[in-house]
Short mmCIF file of the N, C-alpha and C atoms (twelve columns), coordinates in Angstrom:
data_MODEL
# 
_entry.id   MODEL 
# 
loop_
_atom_site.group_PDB 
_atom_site.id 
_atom_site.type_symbol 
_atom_site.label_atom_id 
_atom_site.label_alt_id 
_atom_site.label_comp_id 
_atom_site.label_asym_id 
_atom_site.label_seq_id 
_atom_site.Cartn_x 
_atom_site.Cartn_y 
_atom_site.Cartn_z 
_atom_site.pdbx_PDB_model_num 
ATOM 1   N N  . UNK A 1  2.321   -6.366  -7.980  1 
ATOM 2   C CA . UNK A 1  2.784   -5.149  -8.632  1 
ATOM 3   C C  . UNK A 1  1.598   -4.346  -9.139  1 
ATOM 4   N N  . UNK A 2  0.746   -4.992  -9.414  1 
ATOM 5   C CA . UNK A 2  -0.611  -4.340  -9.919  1 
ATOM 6   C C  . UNK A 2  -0.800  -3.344  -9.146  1 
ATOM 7   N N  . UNK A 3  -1.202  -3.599  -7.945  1 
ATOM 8   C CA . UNK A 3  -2.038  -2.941  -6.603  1 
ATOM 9   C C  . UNK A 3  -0.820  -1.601  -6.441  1 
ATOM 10  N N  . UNK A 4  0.506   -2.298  -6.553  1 
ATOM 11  C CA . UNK A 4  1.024   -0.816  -6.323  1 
ATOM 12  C C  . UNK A 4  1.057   0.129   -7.796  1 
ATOM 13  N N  . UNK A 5  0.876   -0.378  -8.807  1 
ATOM 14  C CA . UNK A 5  1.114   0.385   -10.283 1 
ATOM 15  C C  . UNK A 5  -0.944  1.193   -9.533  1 
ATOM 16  N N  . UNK A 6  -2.090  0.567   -9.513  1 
ATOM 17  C CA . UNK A 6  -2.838  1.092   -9.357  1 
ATOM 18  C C  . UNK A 6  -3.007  2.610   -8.248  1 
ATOM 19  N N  . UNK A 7  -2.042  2.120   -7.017  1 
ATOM 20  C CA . UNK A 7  -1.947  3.185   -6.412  1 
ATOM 21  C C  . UNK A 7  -0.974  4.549   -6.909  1 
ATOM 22  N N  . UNK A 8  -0.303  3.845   -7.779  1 
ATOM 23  C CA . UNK A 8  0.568   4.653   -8.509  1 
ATOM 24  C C  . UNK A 8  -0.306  6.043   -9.007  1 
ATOM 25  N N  . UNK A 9  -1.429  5.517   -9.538  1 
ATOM 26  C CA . UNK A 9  -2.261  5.833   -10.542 1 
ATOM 27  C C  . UNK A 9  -3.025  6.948   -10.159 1 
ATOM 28  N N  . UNK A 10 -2.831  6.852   -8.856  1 
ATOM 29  C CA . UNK A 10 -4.251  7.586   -7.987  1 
ATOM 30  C C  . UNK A 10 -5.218  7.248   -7.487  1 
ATOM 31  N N  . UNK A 11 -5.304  5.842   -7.562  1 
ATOM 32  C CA . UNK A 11 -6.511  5.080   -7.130  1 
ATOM 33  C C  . UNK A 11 -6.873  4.128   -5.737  1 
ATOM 34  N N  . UNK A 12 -7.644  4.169   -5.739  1 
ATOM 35  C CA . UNK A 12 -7.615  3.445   -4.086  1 
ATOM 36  C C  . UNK A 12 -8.010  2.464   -4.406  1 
ATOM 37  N N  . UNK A 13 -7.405  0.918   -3.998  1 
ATOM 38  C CA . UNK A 13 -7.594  -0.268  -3.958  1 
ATOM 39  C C  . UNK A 13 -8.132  -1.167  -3.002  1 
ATOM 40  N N  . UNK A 14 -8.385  -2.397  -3.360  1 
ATOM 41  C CA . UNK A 14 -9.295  -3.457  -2.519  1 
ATOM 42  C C  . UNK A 14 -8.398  -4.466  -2.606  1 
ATOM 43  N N  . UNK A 15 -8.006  -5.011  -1.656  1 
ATOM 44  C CA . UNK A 15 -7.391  -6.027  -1.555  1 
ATOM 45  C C  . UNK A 15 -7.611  -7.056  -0.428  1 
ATOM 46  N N  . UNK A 16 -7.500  -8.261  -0.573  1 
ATOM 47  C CA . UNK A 16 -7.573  -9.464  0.335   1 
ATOM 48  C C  . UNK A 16 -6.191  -9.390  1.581   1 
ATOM 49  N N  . UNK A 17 -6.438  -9.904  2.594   1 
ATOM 50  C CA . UNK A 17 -5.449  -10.486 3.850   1 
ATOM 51  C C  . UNK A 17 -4.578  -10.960 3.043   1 
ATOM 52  N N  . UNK A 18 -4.243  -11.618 1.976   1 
ATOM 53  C CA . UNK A 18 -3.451  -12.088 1.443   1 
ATOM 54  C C  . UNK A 18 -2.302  -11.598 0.772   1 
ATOM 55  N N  . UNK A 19 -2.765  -9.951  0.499   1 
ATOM 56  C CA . UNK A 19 -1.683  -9.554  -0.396  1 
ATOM 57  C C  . UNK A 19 -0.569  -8.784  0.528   1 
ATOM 58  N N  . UNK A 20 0.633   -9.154  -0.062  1 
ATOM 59  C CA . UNK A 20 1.872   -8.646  0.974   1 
ATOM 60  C C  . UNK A 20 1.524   -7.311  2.232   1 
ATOM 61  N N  . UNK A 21 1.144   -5.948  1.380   1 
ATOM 62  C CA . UNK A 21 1.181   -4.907  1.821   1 
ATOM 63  C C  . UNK A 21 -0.278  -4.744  2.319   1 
ATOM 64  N N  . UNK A 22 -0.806  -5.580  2.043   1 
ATOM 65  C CA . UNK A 22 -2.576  -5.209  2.700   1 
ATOM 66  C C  . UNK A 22 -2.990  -4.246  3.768   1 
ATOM 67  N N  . UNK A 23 -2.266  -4.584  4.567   1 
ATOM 68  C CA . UNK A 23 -1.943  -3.755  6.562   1 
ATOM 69  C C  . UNK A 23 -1.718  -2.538  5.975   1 
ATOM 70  N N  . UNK A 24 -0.519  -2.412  5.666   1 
ATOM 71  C CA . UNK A 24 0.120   -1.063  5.162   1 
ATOM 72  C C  . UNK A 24 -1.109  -0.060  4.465   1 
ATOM 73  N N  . UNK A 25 -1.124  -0.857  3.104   1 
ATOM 74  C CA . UNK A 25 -2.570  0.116   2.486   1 
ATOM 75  C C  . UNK A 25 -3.530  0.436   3.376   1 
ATOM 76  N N  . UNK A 26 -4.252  -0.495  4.322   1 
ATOM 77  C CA . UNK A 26 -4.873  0.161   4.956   1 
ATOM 78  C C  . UNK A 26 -5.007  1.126   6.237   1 
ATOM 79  N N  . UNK A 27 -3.424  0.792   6.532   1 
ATOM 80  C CA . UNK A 27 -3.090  1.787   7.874   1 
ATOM 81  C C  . UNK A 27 -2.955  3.297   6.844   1 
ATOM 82  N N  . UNK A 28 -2.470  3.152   5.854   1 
ATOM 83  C CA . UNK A 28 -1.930  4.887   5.054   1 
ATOM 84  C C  . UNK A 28 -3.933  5.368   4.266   1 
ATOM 85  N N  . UNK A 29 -4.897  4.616   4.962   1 
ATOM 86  C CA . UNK A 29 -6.267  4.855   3.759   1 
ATOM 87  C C  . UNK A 29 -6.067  4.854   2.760   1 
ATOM 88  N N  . UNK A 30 -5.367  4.129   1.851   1 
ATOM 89  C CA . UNK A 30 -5.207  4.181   0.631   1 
ATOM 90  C C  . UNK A 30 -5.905  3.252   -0.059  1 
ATOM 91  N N  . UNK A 31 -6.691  2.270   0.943   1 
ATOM 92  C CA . UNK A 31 -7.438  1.356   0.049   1 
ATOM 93  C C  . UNK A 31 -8.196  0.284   1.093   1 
ATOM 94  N N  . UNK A 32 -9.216  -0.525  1.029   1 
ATOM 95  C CA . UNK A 32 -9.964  -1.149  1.489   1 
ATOM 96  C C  . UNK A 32 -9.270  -2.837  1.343   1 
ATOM 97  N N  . UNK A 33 -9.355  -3.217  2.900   1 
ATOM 98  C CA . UNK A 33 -9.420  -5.075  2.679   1 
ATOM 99  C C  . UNK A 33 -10.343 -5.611  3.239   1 
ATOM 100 N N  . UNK A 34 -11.128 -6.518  2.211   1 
ATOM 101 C CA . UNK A 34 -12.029 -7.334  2.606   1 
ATOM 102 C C  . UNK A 34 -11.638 -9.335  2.425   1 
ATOM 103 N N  . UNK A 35 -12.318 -9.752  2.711   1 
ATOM 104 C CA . UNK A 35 -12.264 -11.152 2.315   1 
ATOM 105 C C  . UNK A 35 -12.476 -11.642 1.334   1 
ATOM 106 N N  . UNK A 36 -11.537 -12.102 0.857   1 
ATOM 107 C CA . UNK A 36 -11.642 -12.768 -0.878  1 
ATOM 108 C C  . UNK A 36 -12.965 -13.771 -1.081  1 
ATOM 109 N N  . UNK A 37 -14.299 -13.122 -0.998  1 
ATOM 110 C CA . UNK A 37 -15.268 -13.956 -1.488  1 
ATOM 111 C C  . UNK A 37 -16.061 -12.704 -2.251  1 
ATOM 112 N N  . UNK A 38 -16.994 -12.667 -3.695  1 
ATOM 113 C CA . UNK A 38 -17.725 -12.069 -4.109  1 
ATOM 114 C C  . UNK A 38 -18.281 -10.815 -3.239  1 
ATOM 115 N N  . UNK A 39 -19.113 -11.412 -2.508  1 
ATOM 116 C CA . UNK A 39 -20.309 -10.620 -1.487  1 
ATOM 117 C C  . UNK A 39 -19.661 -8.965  -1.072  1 
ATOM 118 N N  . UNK A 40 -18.276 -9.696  -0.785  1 
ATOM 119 C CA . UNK A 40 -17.536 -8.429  0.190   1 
ATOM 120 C C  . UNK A 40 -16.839 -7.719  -0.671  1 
ATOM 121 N N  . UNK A 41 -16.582 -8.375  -1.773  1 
ATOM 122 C CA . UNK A 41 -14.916 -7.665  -2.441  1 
ATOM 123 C C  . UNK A 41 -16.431 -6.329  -3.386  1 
ATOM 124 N N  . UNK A 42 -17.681 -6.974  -3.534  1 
ATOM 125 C CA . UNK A 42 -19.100 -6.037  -4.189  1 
ATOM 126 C C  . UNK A 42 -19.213 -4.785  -3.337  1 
ATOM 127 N N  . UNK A 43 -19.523 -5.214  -2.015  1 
ATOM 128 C CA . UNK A 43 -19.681 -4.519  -0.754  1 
ATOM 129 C C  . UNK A 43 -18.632 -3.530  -0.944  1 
ATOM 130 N N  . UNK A 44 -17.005 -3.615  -1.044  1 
ATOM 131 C CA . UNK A 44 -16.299 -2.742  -0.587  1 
ATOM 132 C C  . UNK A 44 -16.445 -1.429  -2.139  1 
ATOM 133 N N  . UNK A 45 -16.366 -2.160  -3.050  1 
ATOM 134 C CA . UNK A 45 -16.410 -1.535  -4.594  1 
ATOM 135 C C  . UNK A 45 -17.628 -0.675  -4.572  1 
ATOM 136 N N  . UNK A 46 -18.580 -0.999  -3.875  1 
ATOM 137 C CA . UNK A 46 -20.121 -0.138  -3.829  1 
ATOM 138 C C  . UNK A 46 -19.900 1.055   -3.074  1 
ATOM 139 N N  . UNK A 47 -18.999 0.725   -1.397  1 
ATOM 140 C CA . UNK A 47 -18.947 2.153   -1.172  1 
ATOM 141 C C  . UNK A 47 -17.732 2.819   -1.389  1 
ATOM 142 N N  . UNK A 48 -16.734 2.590   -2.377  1 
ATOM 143 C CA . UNK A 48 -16.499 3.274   -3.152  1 
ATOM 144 C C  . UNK A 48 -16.406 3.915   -4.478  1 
ATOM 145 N N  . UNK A 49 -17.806 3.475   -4.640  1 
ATOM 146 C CA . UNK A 49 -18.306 4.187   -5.765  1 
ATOM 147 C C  . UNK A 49 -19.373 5.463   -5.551  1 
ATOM 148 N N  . UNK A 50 -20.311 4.368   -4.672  1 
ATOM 149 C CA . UNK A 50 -21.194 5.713   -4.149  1 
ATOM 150 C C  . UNK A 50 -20.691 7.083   -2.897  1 
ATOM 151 N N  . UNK A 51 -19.308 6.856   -2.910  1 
ATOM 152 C CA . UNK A 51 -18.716 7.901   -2.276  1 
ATOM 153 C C  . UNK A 51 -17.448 8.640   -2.561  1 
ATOM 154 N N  . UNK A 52 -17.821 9.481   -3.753  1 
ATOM 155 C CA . UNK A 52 -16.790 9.999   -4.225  1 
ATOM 156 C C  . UNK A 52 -15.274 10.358  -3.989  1 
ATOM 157 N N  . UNK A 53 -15.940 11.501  -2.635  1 
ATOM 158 C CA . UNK A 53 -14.958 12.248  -2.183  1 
ATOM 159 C C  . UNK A 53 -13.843 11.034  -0.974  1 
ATOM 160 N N  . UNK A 54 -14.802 9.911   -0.631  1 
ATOM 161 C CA . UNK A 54 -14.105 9.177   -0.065  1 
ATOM 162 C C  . UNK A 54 -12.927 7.938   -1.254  1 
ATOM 163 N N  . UNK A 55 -13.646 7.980   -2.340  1 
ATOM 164 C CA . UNK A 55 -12.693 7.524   -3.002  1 
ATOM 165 C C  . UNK A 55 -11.789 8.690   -3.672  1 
ATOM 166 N N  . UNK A 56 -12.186 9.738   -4.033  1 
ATOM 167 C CA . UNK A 56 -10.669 10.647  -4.104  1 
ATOM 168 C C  . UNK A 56 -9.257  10.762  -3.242  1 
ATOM 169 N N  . UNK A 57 -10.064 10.841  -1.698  1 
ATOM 170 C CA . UNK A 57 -9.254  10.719  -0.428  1 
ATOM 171 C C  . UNK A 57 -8.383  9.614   -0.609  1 
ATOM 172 N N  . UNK A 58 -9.264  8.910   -0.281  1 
ATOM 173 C CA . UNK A 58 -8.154  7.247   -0.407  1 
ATOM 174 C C  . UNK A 58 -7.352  6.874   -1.638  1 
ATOM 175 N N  . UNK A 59 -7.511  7.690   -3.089  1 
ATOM 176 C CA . UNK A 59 -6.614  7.474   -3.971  1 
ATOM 177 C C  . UNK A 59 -5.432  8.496   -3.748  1 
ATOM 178 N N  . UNK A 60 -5.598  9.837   -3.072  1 
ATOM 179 C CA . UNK A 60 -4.211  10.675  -2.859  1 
ATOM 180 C C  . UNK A 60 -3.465  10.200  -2.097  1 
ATOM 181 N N  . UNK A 61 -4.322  9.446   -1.081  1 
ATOM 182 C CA . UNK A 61 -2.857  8.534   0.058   1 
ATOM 183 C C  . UNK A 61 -2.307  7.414   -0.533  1 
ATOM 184 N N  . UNK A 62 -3.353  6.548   -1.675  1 
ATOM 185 C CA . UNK A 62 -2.447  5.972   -1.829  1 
ATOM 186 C C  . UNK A 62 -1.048  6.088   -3.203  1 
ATOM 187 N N  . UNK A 63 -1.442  7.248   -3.574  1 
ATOM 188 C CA . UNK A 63 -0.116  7.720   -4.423  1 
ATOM 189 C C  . UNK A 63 0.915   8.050   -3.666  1 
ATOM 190 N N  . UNK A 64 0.650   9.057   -2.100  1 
ATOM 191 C CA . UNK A 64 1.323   9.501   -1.428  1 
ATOM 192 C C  . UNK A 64 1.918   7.972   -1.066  1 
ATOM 193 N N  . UNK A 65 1.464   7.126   -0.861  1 
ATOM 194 C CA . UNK A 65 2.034   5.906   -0.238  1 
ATOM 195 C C  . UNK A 65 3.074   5.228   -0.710  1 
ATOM 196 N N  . UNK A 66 2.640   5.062   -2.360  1 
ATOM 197 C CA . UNK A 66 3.750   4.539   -3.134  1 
ATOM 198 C C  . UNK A 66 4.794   5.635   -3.077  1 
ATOM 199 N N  . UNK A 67 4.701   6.650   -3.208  1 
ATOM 200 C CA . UNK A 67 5.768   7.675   -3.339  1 
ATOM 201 C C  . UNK A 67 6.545   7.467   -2.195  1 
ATOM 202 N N  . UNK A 68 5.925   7.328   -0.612  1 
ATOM 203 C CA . UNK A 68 6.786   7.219   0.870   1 
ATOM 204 C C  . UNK A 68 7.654   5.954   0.764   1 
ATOM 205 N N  . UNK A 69 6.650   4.751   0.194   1 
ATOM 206 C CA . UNK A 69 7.143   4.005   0.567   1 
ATOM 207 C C  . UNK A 69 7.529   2.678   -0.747  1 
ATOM 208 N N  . UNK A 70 7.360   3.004   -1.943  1 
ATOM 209 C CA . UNK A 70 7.396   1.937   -2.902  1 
ATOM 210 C C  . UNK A 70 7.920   2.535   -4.182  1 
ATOM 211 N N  . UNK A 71 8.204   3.993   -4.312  1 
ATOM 212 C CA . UNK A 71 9.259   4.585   -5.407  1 
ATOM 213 C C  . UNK A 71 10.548  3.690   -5.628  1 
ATOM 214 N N  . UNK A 72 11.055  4.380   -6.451  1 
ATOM 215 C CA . UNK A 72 12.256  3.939   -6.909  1 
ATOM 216 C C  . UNK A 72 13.254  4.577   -5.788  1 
ATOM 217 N N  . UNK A 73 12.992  5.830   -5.437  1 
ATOM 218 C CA . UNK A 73 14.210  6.031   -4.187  1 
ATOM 219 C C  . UNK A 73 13.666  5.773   -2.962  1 
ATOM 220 N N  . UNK A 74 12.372  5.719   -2.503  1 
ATOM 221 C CA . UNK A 74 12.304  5.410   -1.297  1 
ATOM 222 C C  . UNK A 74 12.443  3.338   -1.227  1 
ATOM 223 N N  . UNK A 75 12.628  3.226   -2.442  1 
ATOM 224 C CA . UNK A 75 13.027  1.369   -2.363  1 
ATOM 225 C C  . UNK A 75 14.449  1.466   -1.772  1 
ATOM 226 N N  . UNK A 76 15.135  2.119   -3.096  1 
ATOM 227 C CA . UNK A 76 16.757  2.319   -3.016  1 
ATOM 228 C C  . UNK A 76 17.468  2.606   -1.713  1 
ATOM 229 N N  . UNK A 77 16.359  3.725   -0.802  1 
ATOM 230 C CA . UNK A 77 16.855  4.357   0.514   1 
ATOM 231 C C  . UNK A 77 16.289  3.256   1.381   1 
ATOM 232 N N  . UNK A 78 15.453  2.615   1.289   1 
ATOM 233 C CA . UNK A 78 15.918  1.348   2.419   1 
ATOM 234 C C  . UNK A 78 16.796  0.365   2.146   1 
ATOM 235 N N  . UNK A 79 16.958  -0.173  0.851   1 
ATOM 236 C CA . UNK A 79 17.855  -0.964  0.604   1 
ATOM 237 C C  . UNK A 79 19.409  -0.736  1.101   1 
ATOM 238 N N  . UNK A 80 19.738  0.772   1.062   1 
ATOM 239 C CA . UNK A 80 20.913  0.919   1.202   1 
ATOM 240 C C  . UNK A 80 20.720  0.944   2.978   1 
ATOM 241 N N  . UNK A 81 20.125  1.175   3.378   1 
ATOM 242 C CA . UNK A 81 19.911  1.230   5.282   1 
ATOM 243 C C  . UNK A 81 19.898  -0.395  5.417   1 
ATOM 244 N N  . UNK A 82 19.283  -1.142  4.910   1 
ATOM 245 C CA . UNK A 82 19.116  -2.371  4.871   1 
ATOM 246 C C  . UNK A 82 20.891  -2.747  4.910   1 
ATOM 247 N N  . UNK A 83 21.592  -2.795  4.026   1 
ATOM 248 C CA . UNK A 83 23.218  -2.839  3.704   1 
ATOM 249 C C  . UNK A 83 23.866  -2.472  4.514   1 
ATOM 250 N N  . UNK A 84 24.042  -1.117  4.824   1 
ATOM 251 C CA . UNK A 84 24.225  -0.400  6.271   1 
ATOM 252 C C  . UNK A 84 24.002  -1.193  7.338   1 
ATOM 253 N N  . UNK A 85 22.959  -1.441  7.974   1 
ATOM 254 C CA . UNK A 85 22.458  -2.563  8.762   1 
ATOM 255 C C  . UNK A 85 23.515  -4.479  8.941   1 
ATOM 256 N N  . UNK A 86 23.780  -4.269  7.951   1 
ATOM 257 C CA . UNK A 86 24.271  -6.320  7.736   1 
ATOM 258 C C  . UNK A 86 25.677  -5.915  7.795   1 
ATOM 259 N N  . UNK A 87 26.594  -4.603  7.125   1 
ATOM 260 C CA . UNK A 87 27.600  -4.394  7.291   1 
ATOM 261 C C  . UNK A 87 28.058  -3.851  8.693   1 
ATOM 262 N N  . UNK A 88 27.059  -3.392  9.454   1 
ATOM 263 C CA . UNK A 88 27.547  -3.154  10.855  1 
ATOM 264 C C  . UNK A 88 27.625  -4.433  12.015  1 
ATOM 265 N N  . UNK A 89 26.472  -5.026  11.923  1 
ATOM 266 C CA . UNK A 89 25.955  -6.701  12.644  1 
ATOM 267 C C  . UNK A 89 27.474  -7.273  12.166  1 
ATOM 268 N N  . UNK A 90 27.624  -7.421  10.452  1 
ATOM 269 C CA . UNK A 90 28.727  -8.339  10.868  1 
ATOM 270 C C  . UNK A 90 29.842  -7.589  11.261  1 
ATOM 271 N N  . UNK A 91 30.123  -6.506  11.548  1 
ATOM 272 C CA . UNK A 91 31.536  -5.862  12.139  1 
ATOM 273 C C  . UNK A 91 31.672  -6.212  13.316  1 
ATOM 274 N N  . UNK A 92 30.426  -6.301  13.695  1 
ATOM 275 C CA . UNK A 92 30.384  -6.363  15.361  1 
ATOM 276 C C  . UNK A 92 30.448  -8.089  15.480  1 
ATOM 277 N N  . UNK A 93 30.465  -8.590  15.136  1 
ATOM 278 C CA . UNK A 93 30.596  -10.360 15.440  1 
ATOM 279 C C  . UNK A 93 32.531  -10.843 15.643  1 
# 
């Protein structure tokens, strides 16, 4: 929940292979994944520090991101497609 409250925020994040949405963040540029060891998680934090405009960039997508895809209605509007979905499968059985 962090990573998405941070993108919430405006900010572009770093995250490990490990965390659910990792792919996602980084297919929308909203944030960097490296490998959960020191060296890299330094590495990724360095160039986005020493690159401003690239960390501005990557924090508007990832607000835009939570907004597409991790709001309160864009949760709600898959959930209900999701429902939609299980109520048709089982009609059809």
């Amino acid at each position: 929940i962090a990573v998405v409250e941070a993108m919430a925020a405006g900010l572009p994040v770093i995250v490990t292979p490990e965390v659910g949405i990792a792919r996602e963040i980084v297919r929308a540029g909203a944030g960097l994944m490296v490998a959960g060891e020191g060296a890299r998680f330094a590495q990724a934090m360095r160039a986005l520090v020493e690159h401003p405009a690239r960390r501005q960039e990557m924090g508007a997508r990832a607000r835009e991101l939570v907004r597409a895809k991790f709001s309160i209605e864009a949760m709600t509007t898959d959930l209900i497609a999701l429902y939609e979905r299980a109520i048709r499968e089982a009609g059809a059985r």
